[in-house]
CSV table of C-alpha atoms in Angstrom, one decimal:
chain,number,residue,atom,x,y,z
A,150,UNK,CA,36.2,51.7,-91.7
A,151,UNK,CA,38.8,50.2,-93.8
A,152,UNK,CA,42.2,51.8,-92.4
A,153,UNK,CA,44.8,48.4,-92.4
A,154,UNK,CA,47.7,51.0,-91.6
A,155,UNK,CA,51.1,50.7,-93.7
A,156,UNK,CA,49.9,47.1,-95.0
A,157,UNK,CA,48.3,46.6,-98.3
A,158,UNK,CA,44.6,44.3,-98.1
A,159,UNK,CA,44.1,40.9,-99.0
A,160,UNK,CA,40.4,40.6,-98.1
A,161,UNK,CA,38.5,43.9,-98.8
A,162,UNK,CA,34.6,44.4,-97.6
A,163,UNK,CA,33.0,47.0,-99.0
A,164,UNK,CA,29.3,48.3,-97.9
A,165,UNK,CA,28.5,44.5,-97.4
A,166,UNK,CA,24.6,44.3,-97.0
A,167,UNK,CA,23.0,40.9,-95.9
A,168,UNK,CA,19.1,41.7,-95.4
A,169,UNK,CA,16.7,38.7,-94.9
A,170,UNK,CA,13.2,39.5,-96.2
A,171,UNK,CA,9.9,39.2,-93.6
A,172,UNK,CA,7.2,37.6,-95.6
A,173,UNK,CA,3.2,37.7,-94.8
A,174,UNK,CA,1.1,35.0,-96.4
A,175,UNK,CA,1.7,30.9,-97.2
A,176,UNK,CA,0.8,30.9,-101.4
A,177,UNK,CA,0.9,34.2,-102.6
A,178,UNK,CA,3.4,35.7,-99.7
A,179,UNK,CA,4.8,39.4,-100.0
A,180,UNK,CA,7.5,41.1,-98.4
A,181,UNK,CA,6.4,43.0,-95.9
A,182,UNK,CA,10.1,43.9,-94.0
A,183,UNK,CA,13.6,43.0,-93.9
A,184,UNK,CA,16.1,41.9,-90.9
A,185,UNK,CA,19.0,43.7,-91.1
A,186,UNK,CA,21.4,41.1,-89.9
A,187,UNK,CA,24.2,42.9,-91.5
A,188,UNK,CA,24.0,46.6,-92.3
A,189,UNK,CA,26.5,48.7,-94.6
A,190,UNK,CA,29.8,47.1,-92.9
A,191,UNK,CA,33.4,47.9,-94.6
A,192,UNK,CA,37.0,46.6,-93.6
A,193,UNK,CA,40.1,45.2,-94.8
A,194,UNK,CA,42.2,42.3,-93.7
A,195,UNK,CA,46.2,42.7,-94.7
A,196,UNK,CA,47.5,39.0,-95.7
A,197,UNK,CA,48.9,36.9,-93.1
A,198,UNK,CA,46.9,39.2,-90.5
A,199,UNK,CA,43.6,38.1,-88.4
A,200,UNK,CA,40.8,40.3,-88.0
A,201,UNK,CA,38.7,39.5,-84.7
A,202,UNK,CA,35.5,40.2,-85.0
A,203,UNK,CA,33.5,40.5,-81.6
A,204,UNK,CA,30.1,41.3,-80.3
A,205,UNK,CA,27.2,40.0,-78.1
A,206,UNK,CA,25.2,37.1,-79.7
A,207,UNK,CA,22.5,38.3,-82.8
A,208,UNK,CA,25.0,40.8,-83.8
A,209,UNK,CA,25.4,40.1,-86.8
A,210,UNK,CA,28.6,38.5,-86.8
A,211,UNK,CA,28.0,35.2,-88.2
A,212,UNK,CA,26.7,36.3,-90.9
A,213,UNK,CA,29.2,38.4,-91.6
A,214,UNK,CA,31.1,35.4,-91.9
A,215,UNK,CA,28.8,33.8,-94.3
A,216,UNK,CA,28.3,36.7,-96.5
A,217,UNK,CA,32.0,37.0,-97.1
A,218,UNK,CA,32.5,33.5,-98.3
A,219,UNK,CA,29.2,34.1,-100.8
A,220,UNK,CA,27.5,31.1,-98.8
A,221,UNK,CA,24.8,33.8,-98.3
A,222,UNK,CA,24.7,36.0,-101.3
A,223,UNK,CA,25.5,39.9,-100.2
A,224,UNK,CA,22.2,41.7,-100.4
A,225,UNK,CA,24.6,44.8,-101.7
A,226,UNK,CA,28.0,45.5,-101.7
A,227,UNK,CA,31.4,43.8,-102.7
A,228,UNK,CA,33.8,41.0,-101.0
A,229,UNK,CA,37.1,40.9,-102.9
A,230,UNK,CA,39.9,38.3,-102.1
A,231,UNK,CA,43.4,39.1,-103.6
A,232,UNK,CA,42.4,40.4,-106.7
A,233,UNK,CA,39.0,38.7,-107.1
A,234,UNK,CA,36.3,40.7,-106.8
A,235,UNK,CA,33.9,36.8,-105.5
A,236,UNK,CA,30.7,38.9,-105.0
A,237,UNK,CA,30.2,39.2,-108.9
A,238,UNK,CA,30.9,35.6,-109.5
A,239,UNK,CA,28.6,33.0,-111.3
A,240,UNK,CA,28.3,29.7,-109.0
A,241,UNK,CA,30.0,27.5,-111.4
A,242,UNK,CA,32.7,30.4,-111.5
A,243,UNK,CA,32.7,30.2,-107.6
A,244,UNK,CA,32.9,26.7,-106.9
A,245,UNK,CA,36.5,27.0,-108.8
A,246,UNK,CA,38.0,29.4,-106.7
A,247,UNK,CA,36.3,27.6,-103.6
A,248,UNK,CA,39.5,25.8,-102.8
A,249,UNK,CA,41.1,29.8,-101.7
A,250,UNK,CA,38.5,30.3,-99.3
A,251,UNK,CA,37.3,27.9,-96.1
A,252,UNK,CA,34.8,28.2,-93.6
A,253,UNK,CA,35.9,26.5,-89.7
A,254,UNK,CA,32.3,25.8,-88.0
A,255,UNK,CA,31.5,27.0,-84.3
A,256,UNK,CA,29.6,23.4,-83.4
A,257,UNK,CA,32.3,21.0,-84.4
A,258,UNK,CA,29.6,18.3,-83.8
A,259,UNK,CA,27.0,19.1,-86.2
A,260,UNK,CA,29.6,20.0,-88.7
A,261,UNK,CA,30.7,16.5,-89.2
A,262,UNK,CA,29.2,13.7,-90.7
A,263,UNK,CA,28.7,11.0,-87.8
A,264,UNK,CA,28.1,8.6,-91.0
A,265,UNK,CA,31.7,9.2,-91.7
A,266,UNK,CA,35.3,8.5,-90.9
A,267,UNK,CA,37.3,11.0,-90.4
A,268,UNK,CA,39.3,9.9,-93.6
A,269,UNK,CA,36.2,10.4,-95.4
A,270,UNK,CA,35.5,13.9,-93.7
A,271,UNK,CA,38.9,15.3,-94.2
A,272,UNK,CA,39.4,14.0,-98.0
A,273,UNK,CA,35.9,15.5,-99.3
A,274,UNK,CA,36.9,18.5,-100.5
A,275,UNK,CA,39.9,17.1,-102.0
A,276,UNK,CA,37.4,14.4,-103.8
A,277,UNK,CA,35.0,17.1,-104.3
A,278,UNK,CA,37.4,19.5,-106.4
A,279,UNK,CA,38.5,16.2,-108.5
A,280,UNK,CA,41.7,14.8,-106.8
A,281,UNK,CA,40.8,11.2,-107.5
A,282,UNK,CA,44.4,9.2,-106.7
A,283,UNK,CA,43.3,7.4,-103.5
A,284,UNK,CA,47.0,7.0,-102.5
A,285,UNK,CA,47.8,10.9,-102.8
A,286,UNK,CA,44.6,11.7,-101.0
A,287,UNK,CA,45.3,9.6,-98.1
A,288,UNK,CA,48.8,10.7,-98.0
A,289,UNK,CA,47.1,13.9,-97.7
A,290,UNK,CA,45.0,13.4,-95.0
A,291,UNK,CA,47.5,12.1,-92.9
A,292,UNK,CA,49.5,15.4,-93.6
A,293,UNK,CA,46.5,17.3,-92.3
A,294,UNK,CA,45.9,15.1,-89.4
A,295,UNK,CA,49.2,15.5,-88.4
A,296,UNK,CA,49.4,19.6,-89.0
A,297,UNK,CA,46.7,19.3,-86.4
A,298,UNK,CA,48.0,17.2,-83.8
A,299,UNK,CA,45.9,14.2,-84.3
A,300,UNK,CA,47.6,10.8,-85.1
A,301,UNK,CA,47.3,8.5,-87.9
A,302,UNK,CA,45.1,6.0,-86.6
A,303,UNK,CA,42.5,8.5,-86.2
A,304,UNK,CA,41.9,7.9,-89.6
A,305,UNK,CA,39.5,5.1,-89.0
A,306,UNK,CA,37.4,6.3,-86.4
A,307,UNK,CA,34.0,8.3,-86.4
A,308,UNK,CA,33.2,11.9,-85.0
A,309,UNK,CA,31.5,10.4,-81.9
A,310,UNK,CA,35.0,8.6,-80.6
A,311,UNK,CA,36.9,12.1,-80.2
A,312,UNK,CA,36.6,14.8,-77.3
A,313,UNK,CA,35.3,18.5,-78.9
A,314,UNK,CA,38.4,19.6,-78.8
A,315,UNK,CA,39.6,16.8,-80.9
A,316,UNK,CA,36.4,17.4,-83.6
A,317,UNK,CA,37.4,20.9,-84.3
A,318,UNK,CA,40.8,19.8,-85.2
A,319,UNK,CA,39.2,17.6,-87.5
A,320,UNK,CA,37.5,20.6,-89.1
A,321,UNK,CA,40.2,22.6,-89.0
A,322,UNK,CA,42.0,19.9,-91.1
A,323,UNK,CA,39.2,19.4,-93.6
A,324,UNK,CA,39.3,23.1,-93.8
A,325,UNK,CA,43.2,23.2,-94.8
A,326,UNK,CA,42.3,20.3,-97.3
A,327,UNK,CA,42.8,22.7,-99.9
A,328,UNK,CA,45.6,24.6,-98.9
A,329,UNK,CA,43.3,27.9,-98.4
A,330,UNK,CA,44.6,31.8,-98.4
A,331,UNK,CA,42.0,32.8,-96.2
A,332,UNK,CA,39.8,31.2,-93.3
A,333,UNK,CA,36.8,32.6,-91.3
A,334,UNK,CA,36.4,30.8,-87.9
A,335,UNK,CA,33.1,31.1,-86.8
A,336,UNK,CA,33.1,31.0,-83.4
A,337,UNK,CA,35.5,28.0,-83.3
A,338,UNK,CA,36.2,27.9,-80.0
A,339,UNK,CA,32.9,28.7,-77.9
A,340,UNK,CA,31.6,25.7,-77.5
A,341,UNK,CA,34.7,24.5,-76.5
A,342,UNK,CA,36.6,23.8,-72.7
A,343,UNK,CA,38.5,26.9,-71.6
A,344,UNK,CA,41.4,24.8,-70.8
A,345,UNK,CA,41.2,23.7,-74.7
A,346,UNK,CA,40.2,26.7,-76.1
A,347,UNK,CA,43.9,28.0,-75.4
A,348,UNK,CA,44.8,24.8,-77.5
A,349,UNK,CA,42.7,25.2,-80.5
A,350,UNK,CA,44.2,29.2,-80.8
A,351,UNK,CA,47.9,28.6,-80.3
A,352,UNK,CA,46.8,25.8,-83.2
A,353,UNK,CA,45.7,28.3,-85.1
A,354,UNK,CA,48.5,31.1,-84.4
A,355,UNK,CA,51.2,28.3,-85.1
A,356,UNK,CA,49.1,27.4,-88.7
A,357,UNK,CA,48.9,31.1,-89.9
A,358,UNK,CA,52.8,31.7,-88.9
A,359,UNK,CA,53.5,28.3,-90.8
A,360,UNK,CA,51.1,28.5,-94.0
A,361,UNK,CA,50.5,32.4,-94.5
A,362,UNK,CA,46.9,32.3,-93.5
A,363,UNK,CA,44.9,34.9,-93.6
A,364,UNK,CA,42.1,35.1,-90.8
A,365,UNK,CA,38.4,36.1,-90.3
A,366,UNK,CA,38.4,35.3,-86.6
A,367,UNK,CA,34.7,35.7,-85.4
A,368,UNK,CA,34.1,35.6,-81.6
A,369,UNK,CA,32.2,37.0,-78.3
A,370,UNK,CA,34.8,37.1,-75.9
A,371,UNK,CA,36.8,39.9,-76.0
A,372,UNK,CA,39.4,38.7,-73.8
A,373,UNK,CA,39.9,35.8,-76.4
A,374,UNK,CA,40.5,37.4,-79.5
A,375,UNK,CA,42.8,39.1,-78.3
A,376,UNK,CA,45.4,36.4,-78.2
A,377,UNK,CA,45.1,35.9,-82.1
A,378,UNK,CA,44.2,39.0,-83.8
A,379,UNK,CA,46.1,41.9,-85.4
A,380,UNK,CA,43.6,44.0,-85.4
A,381,UNK,CA,39.7,43.8,-84.0
A,382,UNK,CA,36.3,44.9,-85.2
A,383,UNK,CA,33.2,45.6,-83.0
A,384,UNK,CA,30.0,45.1,-84.2
A,385,UNK,CA,26.6,46.1,-82.6
A,386,UNK,CA,23.3,45.3,-84.3
A,387,UNK,CA,24.7,45.0,-88.0
A,388,UNK,CA,27.5,47.8,-87.9
A,389,UNK,CA,31.1,48.0,-86.9
A,390,UNK,CA,31.4,50.6,-84.0
A,391,UNK,CA,34.9,50.8,-83.7
A,392,UNK,CA,38.1,49.0,-85.3
A,393,UNK,CA,41.4,49.1,-84.2
A,394,UNK,CA,44.7,47.0,-83.6
A,395,UNK,CA,44.4,44.9,-80.4
A,396,UNK,CA,47.0,47.0,-78.5
A,397,UNK,CA,45.2,50.2,-79.1
A,398,UNK,CA,42.1,49.0,-78.1
A,399,UNK,CA,42.3,47.3,-75.0
A,400,UNK,CA,44.4,50.4,-73.9
A,401,UNK,CA,42.1,53.3,-75.6
A,402,UNK,CA,38.5,52.3,-75.8
A,403,UNK,CA,36.7,54.8,-77.8
A,404,UNK,CA,33.1,54.1,-78.5
A,405,UNK,CA,30.7,53.1,-75.5
A,406,UNK,CA,29.9,49.6,-76.4
A,407,UNK,CA,33.3,48.7,-76.9
A,408,UNK,CA,33.9,49.8,-73.2
A,409,UNK,CA,30.7,48.0,-71.8
A,410,UNK,CA,32.3,44.9,-73.2
A,411,UNK,CA,35.3,45.0,-71.7
A,412,UNK,CA,33.5,46.1,-68.6
A,413,UNK,CA,32.0,42.4,-68.4
A,414,UNK,CA,35.4,40.8,-68.6
A,415,UNK,CA,35.5,38.9,-65.9
A,416,UNK,CA,37.4,38.9,-63.0
A,417,UNK,CA,37.8,36.5,-60.5
A,418,UNK,CA,39.3,38.4,-57.8
A,419,UNK,CA,36.5,39.7,-55.2
A,420,UNK,CA,37.7,42.6,-53.5
A,421,UNK,CA,38.4,44.2,-57.1
A,422,UNK,CA,35.6,42.8,-58.9
A,423,UNK,CA,33.7,44.9,-56.2
A,424,UNK,CA,35.1,48.2,-56.5
A,425,UNK,CA,35.8,47.8,-60.6
A,426,UNK,CA,34.4,50.4,-62.9
A,427,UNK,CA,31.8,49.1,-65.0
A,428,UNK,CA,29.3,50.0,-68.0
A,429,UNK,CA,26.1,48.6,-67.4
A,430,UNK,CA,23.9,49.1,-70.7
A,431,UNK,CA,20.1,49.3,-69.8
A,432,UNK,CA,17.3,47.6,-71.7
A,433,UNK,CA,17.3,45.0,-74.6
A,434,UNK,CA,19.1,44.9,-77.9
A,435,UNK,CA,16.5,45.9,-80.6
A,436,UNK,CA,15.1,43.7,-83.0
A,437,UNK,CA,17.1,43.7,-86.5
A,438,UNK,CA,14.1,44.1,-88.4
A,439,UNK,CA,13.5,47.8,-86.5
A,440,UNK,CA,16.6,48.4,-85.6
A,441,UNK,CA,16.7,52.4,-84.2
A,442,UNK,CA,16.8,55.7,-86.1
A,443,UNK,CA,20.3,57.6,-86.0
A,444,UNK,CA,22.8,55.3,-84.2
A,445,UNK,CA,21.9,51.8,-83.6
A,446,UNK,CA,23.4,52.4,-80.2
A,447,UNK,CA,21.7,55.3,-79.2
A,448,UNK,CA,18.9,53.0,-77.2
A,449,UNK,CA,21.3,52.0,-74.8
A,450,UNK,CA,24.2,54.4,-74.8
A,451,UNK,CA,24.8,56.2,-71.5
A,452,UNK,CA,26.3,59.1,-73.6
A,453,UNK,CA,23.7,59.5,-76.0
A,454,UNK,CA,22.3,62.7,-77.2
A,455,UNK,CA,19.7,64.0,-79.9
A,456,UNK,CA,21.8,63.9,-82.7
A,457,UNK,CA,22.6,60.0,-81.6
A,458,UNK,CA,18.8,59.7,-82.0
A,459,UNK,CA,18.7,61.4,-85.1
A,460,UNK,CA,21.4,60.9,-87.5
A,461,UNK,CA,23.4,57.7,-88.6
A,462,UNK,CA,27.5,57.9,-87.2
A,463,UNK,CA,30.0,57.9,-90.3
A,464,UNK,CA,33.3,56.3,-89.4
A,465,UNK,CA,35.6,58.6,-88.2
A,466,UNK,CA,39.5,57.9,-87.7
A,467,UNK,CA,40.6,59.3,-84.3
A,468,UNK,CA,44.6,58.2,-85.2
A,469,UNK,CA,45.8,56.0,-87.7
A,470,UNK,CA,44.2,52.3,-87.8
A,471,UNK,CA,41.7,53.4,-85.1
A,472,UNK,CA,38.4,54.5,-86.2
A,473,UNK,CA,34.5,55.1,-84.5
A,474,UNK,CA,31.2,54.9,-85.4
A,475,UNK,CA,30.0,57.4,-82.6
A,476,UNK,CA,28.9,61.4,-82.9
A,477,UNK,CA,30.5,61.7,-79.6
A,478,UNK,CA,33.9,62.3,-80.9
A,479,UNK,CA,33.2,65.6,-82.5
A,480,UNK,CA,32.1,67.2,-78.5
A,481,UNK,CA,35.3,67.5,-77.2
A,482,UNK,CA,33.7,67.8,-73.6
A,483,UNK,CA,31.8,64.3,-74.3
A,484,UNK,CA,34.8,62.6,-76.3
A,485,UNK,CA,36.5,63.5,-72.9
A,486,UNK,CA,34.2,61.6,-70.4
A,487,UNK,CA,34.3,58.9,-72.6
A,488,UNK,CA,38.0,58.9,-72.9
A,489,UNK,CA,38.0,59.0,-69.1
A,490,UNK,CA,35.5,56.4,-68.7
A,491,UNK,CA,37.8,54.1,-71.1
A,492,UNK,CA,40.4,54.6,-69.1
A,493,UNK,CA,39.0,54.0,-65.9
A,494,UNK,CA,38.1,50.4,-67.2
A,495,UNK,CA,41.3,50.0,-68.1
A,496,UNK,CA,42.9,50.8,-65.2
A,497,UNK,CA,40.4,48.1,-63.8
A,498,UNK,CA,41.7,45.3,-65.4
A,499,UNK,CA,45.4,45.8,-64.6
A,500,UNK,CA,44.2,46.6,-61.2
A,501,UNK,CA,43.6,42.9,-61.2
A,502,UNK,CA,46.4,41.3,-63.6
A,503,UNK,CA,48.5,42.9,-60.6
A,504,UNK,CA,46.8,41.2,-58.2
A,505,UNK,CA,47.9,37.9,-58.5
A,506,UNK,CA,48.1,36.1,-62.1
A,507,UNK,CA,46.8,32.9,-60.8
A,508,UNK,CA,43.9,34.8,-59.4
A,509,UNK,CA,42.6,36.5,-62.3
A,510,UNK,CA,41.7,36.4,-65.9
A,511,UNK,CA,44.9,38.4,-67.6
A,512,UNK,CA,44.3,37.8,-71.0
A,513,UNK,CA,41.8,40.7,-70.8
A,514,UNK,CA,45.1,42.5,-70.9
A,515,UNK,CA,47.0,43.9,-74.1
A,516,UNK,CA,49.1,41.7,-75.6
A,517,UNK,CA,47.8,39.4,-78.6
A,518,UNK,CA,49.3,38.8,-81.9
A,519,UNK,CA,52.4,39.8,-83.1
């Protein structure tokens, strides 16, 4: 799934796999299997845009982000950022290229050293990369704090003295210290209050606009991802199920898993919630150490056929920029049933929005990044 429309790709991921070995034995350990956390995915991100990567917990989203940045060495595949293929670099070469790519972590508290002041935390990337002029480093730290909405006097404080939203702003400042071009945002808002989530997302959107940043934005909340993403990839058990522009995905979801995620968006309107269309998945998510044969979603898909259990579906482009990994798009009758199912779910969300903007989580509707 690599279609990016007319924009040139800045980040190119091809055939990425991240398998973690399962071993047995203490002294003479031997490999007896592997956890297929990420299993042959491909995508592009144009410069200055955001790709949202969504899916339920354990599907491989965070592992994808770490593998793209070479925090994990990929089992297979290639990652190219700009003109540089980082998957082939040595550790020394990779360290020299680190300023171009940074990460914002999910847990803002555990990712900040509690024994260091804010000034030392934000300055650390600069010092590691050889910026030794104390006055210039201090000035840069002050600029970064102001950029993310913090005050210069916060430099002397420690992480425990801040709220969760403020700590996340410190993490963002640290990630921007070396003027990166590409930033992986690993669920940066999931641990925050809903009222603070919007502030952090708005900050990331503003920074992207002002600094020309390219984001891979990882989350499990489709409704929030829609606010920041230009395109969205839906992931399940290590594979990308559907990829499309945010407006196309929310108006015309064509993979049953995408539809199930959309139907799970809560609507605080009792009458609409009672009558809305839903796709309730049966069973549990299979283990990535022993994924199903054929389509990994076949054990829970309401439209699964014998072919789904036998063959791995390849990405099919339904229209420019919209690709789906599903055998049923080849069957006109079943594809129409899936389309109608998606239409009912979208209509339910639209009905909820029309019932009153103050009573509905209207962020589930189209209208994200422009």
